[in-house]
Tab-separated table of C-alpha atoms in Angstrom:
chain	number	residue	atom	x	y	z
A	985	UNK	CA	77.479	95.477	95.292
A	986	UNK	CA	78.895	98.920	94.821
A	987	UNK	CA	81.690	100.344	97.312
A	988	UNK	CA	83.911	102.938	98.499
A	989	UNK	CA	87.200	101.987	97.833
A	990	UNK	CA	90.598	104.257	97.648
A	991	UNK	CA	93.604	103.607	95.890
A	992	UNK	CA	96.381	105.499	97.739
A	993	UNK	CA	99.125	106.276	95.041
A	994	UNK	CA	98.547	107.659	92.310
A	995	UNK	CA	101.166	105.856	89.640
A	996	UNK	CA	100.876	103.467	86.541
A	997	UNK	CA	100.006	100.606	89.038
A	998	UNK	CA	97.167	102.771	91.307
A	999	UNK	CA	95.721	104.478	88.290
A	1000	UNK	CA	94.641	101.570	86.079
A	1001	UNK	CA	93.364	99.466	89.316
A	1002	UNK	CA	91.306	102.859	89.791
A	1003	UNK	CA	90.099	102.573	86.282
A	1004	UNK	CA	89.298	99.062	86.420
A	1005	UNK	CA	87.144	99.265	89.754
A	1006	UNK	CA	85.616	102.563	89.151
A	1007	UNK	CA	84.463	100.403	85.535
A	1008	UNK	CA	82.984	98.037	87.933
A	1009	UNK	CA	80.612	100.746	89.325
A	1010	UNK	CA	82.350	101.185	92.581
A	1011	UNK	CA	83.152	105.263	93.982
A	1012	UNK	CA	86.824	104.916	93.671
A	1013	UNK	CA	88.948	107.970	95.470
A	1014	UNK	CA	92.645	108.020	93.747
A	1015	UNK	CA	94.821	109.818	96.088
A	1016	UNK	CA	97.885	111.343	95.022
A	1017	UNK	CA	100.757	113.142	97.101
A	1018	UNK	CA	101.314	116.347	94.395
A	1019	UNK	CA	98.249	118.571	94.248
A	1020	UNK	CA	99.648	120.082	90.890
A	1021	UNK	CA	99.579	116.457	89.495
A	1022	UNK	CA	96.393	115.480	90.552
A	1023	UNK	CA	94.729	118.728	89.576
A	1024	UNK	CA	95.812	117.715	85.973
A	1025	UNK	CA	94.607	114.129	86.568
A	1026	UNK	CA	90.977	115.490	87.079
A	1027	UNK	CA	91.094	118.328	84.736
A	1028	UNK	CA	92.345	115.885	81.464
A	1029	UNK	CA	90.855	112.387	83.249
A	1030	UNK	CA	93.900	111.411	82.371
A	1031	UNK	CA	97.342	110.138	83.929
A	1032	UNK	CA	99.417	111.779	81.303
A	1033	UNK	CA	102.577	111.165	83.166
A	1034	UNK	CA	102.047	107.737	84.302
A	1035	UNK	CA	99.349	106.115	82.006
A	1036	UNK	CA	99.000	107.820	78.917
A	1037	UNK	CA	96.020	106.733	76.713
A	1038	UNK	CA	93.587	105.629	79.821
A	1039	UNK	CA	90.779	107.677	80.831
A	1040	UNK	CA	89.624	108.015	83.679
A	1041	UNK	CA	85.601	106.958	84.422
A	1042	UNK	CA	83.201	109.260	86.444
A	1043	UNK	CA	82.995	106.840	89.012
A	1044	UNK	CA	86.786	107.919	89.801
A	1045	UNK	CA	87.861	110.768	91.952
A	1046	UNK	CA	91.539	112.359	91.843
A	1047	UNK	CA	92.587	113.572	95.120
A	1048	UNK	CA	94.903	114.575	97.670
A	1049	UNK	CA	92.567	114.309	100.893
A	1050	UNK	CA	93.739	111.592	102.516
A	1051	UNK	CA	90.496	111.987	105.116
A	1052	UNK	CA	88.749	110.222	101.700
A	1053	UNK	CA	89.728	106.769	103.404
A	1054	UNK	CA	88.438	106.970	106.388
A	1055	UNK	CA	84.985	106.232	104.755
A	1056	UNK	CA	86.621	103.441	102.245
A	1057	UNK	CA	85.567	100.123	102.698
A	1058	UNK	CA	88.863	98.748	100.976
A	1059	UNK	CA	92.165	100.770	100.438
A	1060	UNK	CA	94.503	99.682	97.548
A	1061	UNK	CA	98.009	100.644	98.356
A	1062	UNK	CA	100.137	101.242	95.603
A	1063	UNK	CA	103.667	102.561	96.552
A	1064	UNK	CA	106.931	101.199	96.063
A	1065	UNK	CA	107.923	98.696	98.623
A	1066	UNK	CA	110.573	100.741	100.574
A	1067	UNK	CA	107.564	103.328	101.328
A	1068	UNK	CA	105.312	100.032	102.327
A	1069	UNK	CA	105.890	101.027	106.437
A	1070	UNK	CA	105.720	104.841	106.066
A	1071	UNK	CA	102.526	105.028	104.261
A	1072	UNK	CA	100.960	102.429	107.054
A	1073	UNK	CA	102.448	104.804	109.726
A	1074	UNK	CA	101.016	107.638	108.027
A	1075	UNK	CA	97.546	105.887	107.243
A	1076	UNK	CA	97.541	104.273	110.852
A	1077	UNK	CA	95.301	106.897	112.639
A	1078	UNK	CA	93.073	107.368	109.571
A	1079	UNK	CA	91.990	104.233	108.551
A	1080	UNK	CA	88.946	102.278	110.723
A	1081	UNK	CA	89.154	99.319	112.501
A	1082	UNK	CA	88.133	96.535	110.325
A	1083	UNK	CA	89.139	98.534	106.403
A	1084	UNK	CA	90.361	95.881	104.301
A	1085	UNK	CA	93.986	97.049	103.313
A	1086	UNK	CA	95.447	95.703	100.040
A	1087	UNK	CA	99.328	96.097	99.333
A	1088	UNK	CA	100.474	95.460	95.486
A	1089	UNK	CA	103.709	95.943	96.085
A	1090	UNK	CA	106.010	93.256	95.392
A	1091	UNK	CA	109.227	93.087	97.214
A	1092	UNK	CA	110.725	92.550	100.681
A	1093	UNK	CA	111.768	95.199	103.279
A	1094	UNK	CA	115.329	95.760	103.485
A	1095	UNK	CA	117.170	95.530	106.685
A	1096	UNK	CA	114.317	93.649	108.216
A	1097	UNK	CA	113.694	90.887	104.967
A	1098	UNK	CA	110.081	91.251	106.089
A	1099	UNK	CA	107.318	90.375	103.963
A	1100	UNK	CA	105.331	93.270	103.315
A	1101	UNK	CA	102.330	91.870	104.933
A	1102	UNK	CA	104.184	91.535	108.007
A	1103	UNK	CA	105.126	94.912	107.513
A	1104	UNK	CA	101.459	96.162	107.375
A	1105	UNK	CA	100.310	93.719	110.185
A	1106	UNK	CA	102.621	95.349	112.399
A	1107	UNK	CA	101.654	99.008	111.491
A	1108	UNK	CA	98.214	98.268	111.174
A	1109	UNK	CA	96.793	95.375	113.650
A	1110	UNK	CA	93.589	95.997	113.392
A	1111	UNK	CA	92.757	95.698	109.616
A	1112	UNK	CA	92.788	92.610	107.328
A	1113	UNK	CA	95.840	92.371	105.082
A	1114	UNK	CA	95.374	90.839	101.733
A	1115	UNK	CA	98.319	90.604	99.151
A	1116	UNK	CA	97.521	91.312	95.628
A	1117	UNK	CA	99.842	89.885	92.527
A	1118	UNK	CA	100.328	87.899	89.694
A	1119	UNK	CA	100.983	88.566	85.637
A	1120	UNK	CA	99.953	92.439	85.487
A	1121	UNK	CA	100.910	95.275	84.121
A	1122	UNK	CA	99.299	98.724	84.337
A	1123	UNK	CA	99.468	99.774	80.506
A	1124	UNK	CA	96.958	96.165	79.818
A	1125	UNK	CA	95.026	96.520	82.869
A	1126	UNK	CA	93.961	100.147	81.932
A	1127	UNK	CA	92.992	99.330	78.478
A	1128	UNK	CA	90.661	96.266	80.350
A	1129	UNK	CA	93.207	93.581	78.325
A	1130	UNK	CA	92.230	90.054	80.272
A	1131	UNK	CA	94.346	89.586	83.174
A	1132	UNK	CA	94.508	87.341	85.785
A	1133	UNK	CA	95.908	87.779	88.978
A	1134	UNK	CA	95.970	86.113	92.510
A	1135	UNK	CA	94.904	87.688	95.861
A	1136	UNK	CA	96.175	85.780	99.453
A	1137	UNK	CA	95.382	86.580	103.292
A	1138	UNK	CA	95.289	84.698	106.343
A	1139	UNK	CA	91.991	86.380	106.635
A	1140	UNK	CA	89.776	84.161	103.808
A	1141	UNK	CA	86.655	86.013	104.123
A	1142	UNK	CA	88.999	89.267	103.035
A	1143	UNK	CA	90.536	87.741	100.520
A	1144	UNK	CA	86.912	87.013	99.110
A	1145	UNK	CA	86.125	90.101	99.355
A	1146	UNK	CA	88.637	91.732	97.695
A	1147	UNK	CA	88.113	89.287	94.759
A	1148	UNK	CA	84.183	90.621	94.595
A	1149	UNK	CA	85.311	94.157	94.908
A	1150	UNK	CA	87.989	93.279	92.090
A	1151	UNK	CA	86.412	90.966	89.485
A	1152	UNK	CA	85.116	92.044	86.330
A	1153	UNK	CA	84.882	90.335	82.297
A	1154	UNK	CA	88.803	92.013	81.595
A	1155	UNK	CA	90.110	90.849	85.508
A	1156	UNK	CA	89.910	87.958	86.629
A	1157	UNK	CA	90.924	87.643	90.637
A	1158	UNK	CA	91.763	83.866	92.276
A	1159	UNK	CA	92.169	83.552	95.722
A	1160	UNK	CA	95.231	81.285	97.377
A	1161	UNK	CA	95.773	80.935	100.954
A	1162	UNK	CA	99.343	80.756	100.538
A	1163	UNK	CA	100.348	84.419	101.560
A	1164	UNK	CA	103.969	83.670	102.206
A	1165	UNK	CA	104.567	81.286	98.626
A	1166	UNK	CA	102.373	84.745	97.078
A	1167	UNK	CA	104.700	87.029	98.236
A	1168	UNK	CA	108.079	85.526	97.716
A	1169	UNK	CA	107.241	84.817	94.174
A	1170	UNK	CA	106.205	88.470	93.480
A	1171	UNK	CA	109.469	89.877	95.085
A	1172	UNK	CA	111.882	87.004	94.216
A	1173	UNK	CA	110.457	86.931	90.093
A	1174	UNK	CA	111.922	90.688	89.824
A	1175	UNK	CA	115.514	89.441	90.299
A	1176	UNK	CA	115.417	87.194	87.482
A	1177	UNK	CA	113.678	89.739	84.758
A	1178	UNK	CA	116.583	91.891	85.212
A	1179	UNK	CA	118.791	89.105	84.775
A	1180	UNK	CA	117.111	88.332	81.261
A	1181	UNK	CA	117.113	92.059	80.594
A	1182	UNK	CA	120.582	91.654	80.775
A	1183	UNK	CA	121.154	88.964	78.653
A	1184	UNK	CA	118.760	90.769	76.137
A	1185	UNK	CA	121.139	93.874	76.360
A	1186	UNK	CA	124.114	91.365	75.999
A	1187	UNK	CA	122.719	90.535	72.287
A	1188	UNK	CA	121.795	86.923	73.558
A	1189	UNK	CA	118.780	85.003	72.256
A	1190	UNK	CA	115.703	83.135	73.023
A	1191	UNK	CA	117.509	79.698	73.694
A	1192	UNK	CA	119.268	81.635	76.965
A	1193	UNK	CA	116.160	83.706	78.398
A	1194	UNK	CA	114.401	80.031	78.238
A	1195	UNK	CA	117.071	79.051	80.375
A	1196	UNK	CA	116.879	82.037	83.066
A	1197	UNK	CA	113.740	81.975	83.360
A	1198	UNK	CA	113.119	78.232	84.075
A	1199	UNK	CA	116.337	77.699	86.356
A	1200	UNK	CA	115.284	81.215	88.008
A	1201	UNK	CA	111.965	79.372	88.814
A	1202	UNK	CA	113.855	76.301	90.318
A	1203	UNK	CA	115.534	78.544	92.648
A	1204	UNK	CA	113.056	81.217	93.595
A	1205	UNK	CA	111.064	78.204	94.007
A	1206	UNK	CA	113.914	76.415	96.482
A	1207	UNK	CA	114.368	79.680	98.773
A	1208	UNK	CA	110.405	80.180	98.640
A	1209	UNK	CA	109.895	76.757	100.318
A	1210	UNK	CA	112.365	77.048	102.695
A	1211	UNK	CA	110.880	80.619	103.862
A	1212	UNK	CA	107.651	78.316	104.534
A	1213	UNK	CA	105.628	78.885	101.305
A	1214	UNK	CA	104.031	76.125	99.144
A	1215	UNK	CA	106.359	74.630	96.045
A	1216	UNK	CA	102.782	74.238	93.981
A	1217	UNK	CA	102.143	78.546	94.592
A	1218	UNK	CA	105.367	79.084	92.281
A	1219	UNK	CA	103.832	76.923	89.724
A	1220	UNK	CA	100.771	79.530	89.901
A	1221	UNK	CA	99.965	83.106	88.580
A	1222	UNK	CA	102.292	84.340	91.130
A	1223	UNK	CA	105.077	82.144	90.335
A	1224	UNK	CA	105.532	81.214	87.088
A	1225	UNK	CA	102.762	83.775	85.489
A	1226	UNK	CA	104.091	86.568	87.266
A	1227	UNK	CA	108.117	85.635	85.998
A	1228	UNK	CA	107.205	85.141	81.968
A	1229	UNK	CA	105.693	88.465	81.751
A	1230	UNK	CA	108.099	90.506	83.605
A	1231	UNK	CA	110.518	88.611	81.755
A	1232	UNK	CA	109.128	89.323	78.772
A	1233	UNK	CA	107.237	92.111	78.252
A	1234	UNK	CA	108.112	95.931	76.951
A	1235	UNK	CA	106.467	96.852	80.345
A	1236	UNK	CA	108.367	95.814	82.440
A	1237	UNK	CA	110.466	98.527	84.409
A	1238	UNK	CA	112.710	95.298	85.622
A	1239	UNK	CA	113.806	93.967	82.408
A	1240	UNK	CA	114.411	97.557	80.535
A	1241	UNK	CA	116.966	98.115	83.657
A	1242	UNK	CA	118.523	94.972	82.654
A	1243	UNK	CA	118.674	95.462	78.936
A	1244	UNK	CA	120.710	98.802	79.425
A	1245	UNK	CA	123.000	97.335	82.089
A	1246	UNK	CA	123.852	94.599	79.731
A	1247	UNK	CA	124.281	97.516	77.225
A	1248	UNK	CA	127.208	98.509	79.613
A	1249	UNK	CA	125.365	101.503	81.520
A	1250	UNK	CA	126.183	102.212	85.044
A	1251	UNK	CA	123.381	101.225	87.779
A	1252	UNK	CA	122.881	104.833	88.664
A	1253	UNK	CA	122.350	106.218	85.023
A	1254	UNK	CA	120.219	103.134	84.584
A	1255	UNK	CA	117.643	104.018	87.623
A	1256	UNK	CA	117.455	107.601	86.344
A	1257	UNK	CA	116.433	106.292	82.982
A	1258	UNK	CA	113.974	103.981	84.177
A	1259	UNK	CA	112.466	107.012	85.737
A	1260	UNK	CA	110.061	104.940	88.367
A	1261	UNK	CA	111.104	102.193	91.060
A	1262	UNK	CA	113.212	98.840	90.114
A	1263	UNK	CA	112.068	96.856	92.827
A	1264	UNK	CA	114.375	93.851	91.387
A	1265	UNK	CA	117.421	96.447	92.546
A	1266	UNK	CA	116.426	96.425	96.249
A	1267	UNK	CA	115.065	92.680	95.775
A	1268	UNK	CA	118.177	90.902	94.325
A	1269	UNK	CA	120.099	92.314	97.812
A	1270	UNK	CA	117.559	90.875	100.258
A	1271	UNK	CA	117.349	87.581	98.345
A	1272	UNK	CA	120.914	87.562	97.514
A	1273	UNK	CA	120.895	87.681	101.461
A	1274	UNK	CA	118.373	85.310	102.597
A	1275	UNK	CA	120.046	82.668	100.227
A	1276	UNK	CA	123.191	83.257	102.431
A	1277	UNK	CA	121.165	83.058	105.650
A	1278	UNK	CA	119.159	79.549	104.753
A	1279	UNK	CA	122.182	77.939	102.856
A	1280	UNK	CA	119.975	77.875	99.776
A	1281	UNK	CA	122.105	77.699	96.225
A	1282	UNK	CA	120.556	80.417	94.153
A	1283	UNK	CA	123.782	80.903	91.266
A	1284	UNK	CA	121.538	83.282	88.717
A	1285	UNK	CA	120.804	85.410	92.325
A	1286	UNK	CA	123.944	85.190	92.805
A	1287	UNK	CA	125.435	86.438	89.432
A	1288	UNK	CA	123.041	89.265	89.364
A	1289	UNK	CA	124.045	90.561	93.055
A	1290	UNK	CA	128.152	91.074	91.944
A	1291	UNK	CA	126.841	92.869	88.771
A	1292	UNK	CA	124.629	95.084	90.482
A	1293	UNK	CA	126.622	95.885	93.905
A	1294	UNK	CA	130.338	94.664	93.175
A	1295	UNK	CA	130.623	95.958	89.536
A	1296	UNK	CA	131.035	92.143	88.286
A	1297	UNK	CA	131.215	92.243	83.996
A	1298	UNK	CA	127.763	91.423	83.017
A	1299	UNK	CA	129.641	88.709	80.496
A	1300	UNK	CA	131.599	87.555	83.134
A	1301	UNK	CA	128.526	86.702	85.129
A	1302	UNK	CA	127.047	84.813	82.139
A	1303	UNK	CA	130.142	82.400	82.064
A	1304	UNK	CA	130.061	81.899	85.406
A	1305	UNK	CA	127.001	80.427	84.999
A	1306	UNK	CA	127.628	78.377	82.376
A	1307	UNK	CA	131.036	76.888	83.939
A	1308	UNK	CA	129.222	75.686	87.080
A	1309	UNK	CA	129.831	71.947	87.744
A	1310	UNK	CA	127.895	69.723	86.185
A	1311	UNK	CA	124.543	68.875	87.786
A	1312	UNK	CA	120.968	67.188	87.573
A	1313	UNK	CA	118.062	69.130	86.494
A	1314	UNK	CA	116.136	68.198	89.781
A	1315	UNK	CA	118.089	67.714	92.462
A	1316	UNK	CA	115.810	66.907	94.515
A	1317	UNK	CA	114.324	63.673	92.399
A	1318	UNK	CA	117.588	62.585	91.493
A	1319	UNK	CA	119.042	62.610	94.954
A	1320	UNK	CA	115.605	59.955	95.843
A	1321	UNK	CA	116.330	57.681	93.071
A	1322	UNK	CA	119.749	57.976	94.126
A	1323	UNK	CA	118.634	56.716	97.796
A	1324	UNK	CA	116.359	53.690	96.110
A	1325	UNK	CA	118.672	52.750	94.315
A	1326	UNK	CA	121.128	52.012	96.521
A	1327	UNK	CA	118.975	50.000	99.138
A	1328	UNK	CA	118.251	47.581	96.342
């Protein structure tokens, strides 16, 4: 089944999820904001800026109109998540009823701590929200590396949809009904690559990345559940998948900002360095917050929040973790086998 789809934003993200569905054989419109930028884009077939190396397939069309979605079947939104409510206000009057929107953002709104979906569903009642995420970065995508990644709406047959419209040999697109679990990982898994950024730009090893990463998990994992979203969804692609590669990987904007803050670099020179959006910046406040709210112990959260907003000594931070009482492993099983024991 070929489509019309548009991908509104034209970055590293929106450019190789062009490439990937124009491969499929669908008419893919790739609308920018800078007409200067996205003349070059069609001229070279080629996001030199944002995506160097991937070309562009016939099938895709660089533009500015944004009339092109009014005859899209599917729109791909790809813009940071603090732009998330502006674009739907802007897109509101243009879209049809019934256009299946799809946000890849992952983060939270701040002020509100709204899920971006919510965000969306507010702006934009009458269209089917799916969420898009999971272990996936641009530079693979666009070279058709296999990838696999998760989609989640309230609105099954949507999500289905966006899975046909997405699937291919390189990408391969589950579905999971768990939009709120989905979304919470993808924001929440941002906070804890810049923390092992940080310990990489600290000169630490493997041993204490290991250990970020899998107590990050426990407590993304704790706050995600008791915002309503399903424990086994942070065992999946947007969960666990989603944290080792941002954790991980050269690509990821997250964990370069940590590396030079552990390097001793202020936050500001950092940002301008990074040169595109660190949504673990933003993130780490809201779910520095929400941990506050819910009464949910999140101590690597916490860490990262004084070194990013109240200057805390990256070092400092590290030793604070370590010097935490002691502890079991899984609270939550030891505290049962606690209780059994004691009414033997």
């Amino acid at each position: 089944m070929v489509a019309k789809i548009a991908v509104y934003g034209a970055g590293s993200w929106g450019t190789a999820l062009a490439v990937s569905m124009g491969k499929n054989g669908h008419e893919v419109a790739l609308v920018g904001r800078k007409p200067e930028e996205m003349e070059l884009i069609l001229e070279n077939r080629e996001n030199v800026r944002y995506l160097p190396g991937v070309f562009l397939p016939d099938t895709v069309k660089p533009t500015v109109e944004v009339e092109s979605l009014k005859s899209s079947e599917m729109v791909v939104l790809s813009v940071p998540s603090h732009s998330v409510r502006e674009t739907a206000q802007k897109l509101k009057n243009i879209l049809q009823p019934g256009t299946v929107v799809v946000n890849t953002a992952k983060g939270l709104e701040g002020g509100t701590h709204k899920r971006l979906s919510e965000v969306l569903t507010e702006e934009l009642p009458h269209n089917p929200v799916v969420v898009l995420s999971g272990p996936s970065h641009a530079e693979e995508v666009g070279r058709f590396m296999p990838t696999t990644v998760v989609v989640a709406s309230k609105d099954s047959s949507a999500a289905e949809f966006v899975q046909d419209m997405m699937m291919s040999p390189a990408f391969r697109v589950y579905t999971n009904p768990d939009v709120v679990g989905v979304e919470y990982g993808g924001a929440f898994k941002n906070v804890i690559a810049l923390c092992t950024g940080i310990a990489d730009g600290l000169g630490y090893g493997d041993n204490t990345k290991a250990a970020l990463m899998t107590r990050g998990i426990a407590e993304i994992t704790r706050l995600g559940v008791a915002l309503g979203g399903n424990p086994l969804t942070f065992a999946g692609l947007a969960g666990v998948g989603d944290l080792i590669v941002t954790c991980t990987s050269q690509h990821s904007r997250n964990r370069r900002a940590g590396v030079a803050l552990g390097q001793g670099k202020p936050l500001e020179q950092v940002l301008k360095e990074v040169g595109m959006v660190v949504e673990g910046v933003r993130t780490t406040a809201v779910a520095y917050e929400l941990s506050r709210e819910h009464g949910i112990v999140m101590p690597i959260t916490e860490q990262a929040y004084k070194v990013l907003f109240e200057n805390a000594d990256p070092k400092e931070a590290v030793s604070a973790l370590m010097l935490r009482g002691k502890k079991h492993e899984i609270e939550e099983v030891a505290q049962i086998a606690m209780q059994r024991g004691s009414q033997l």
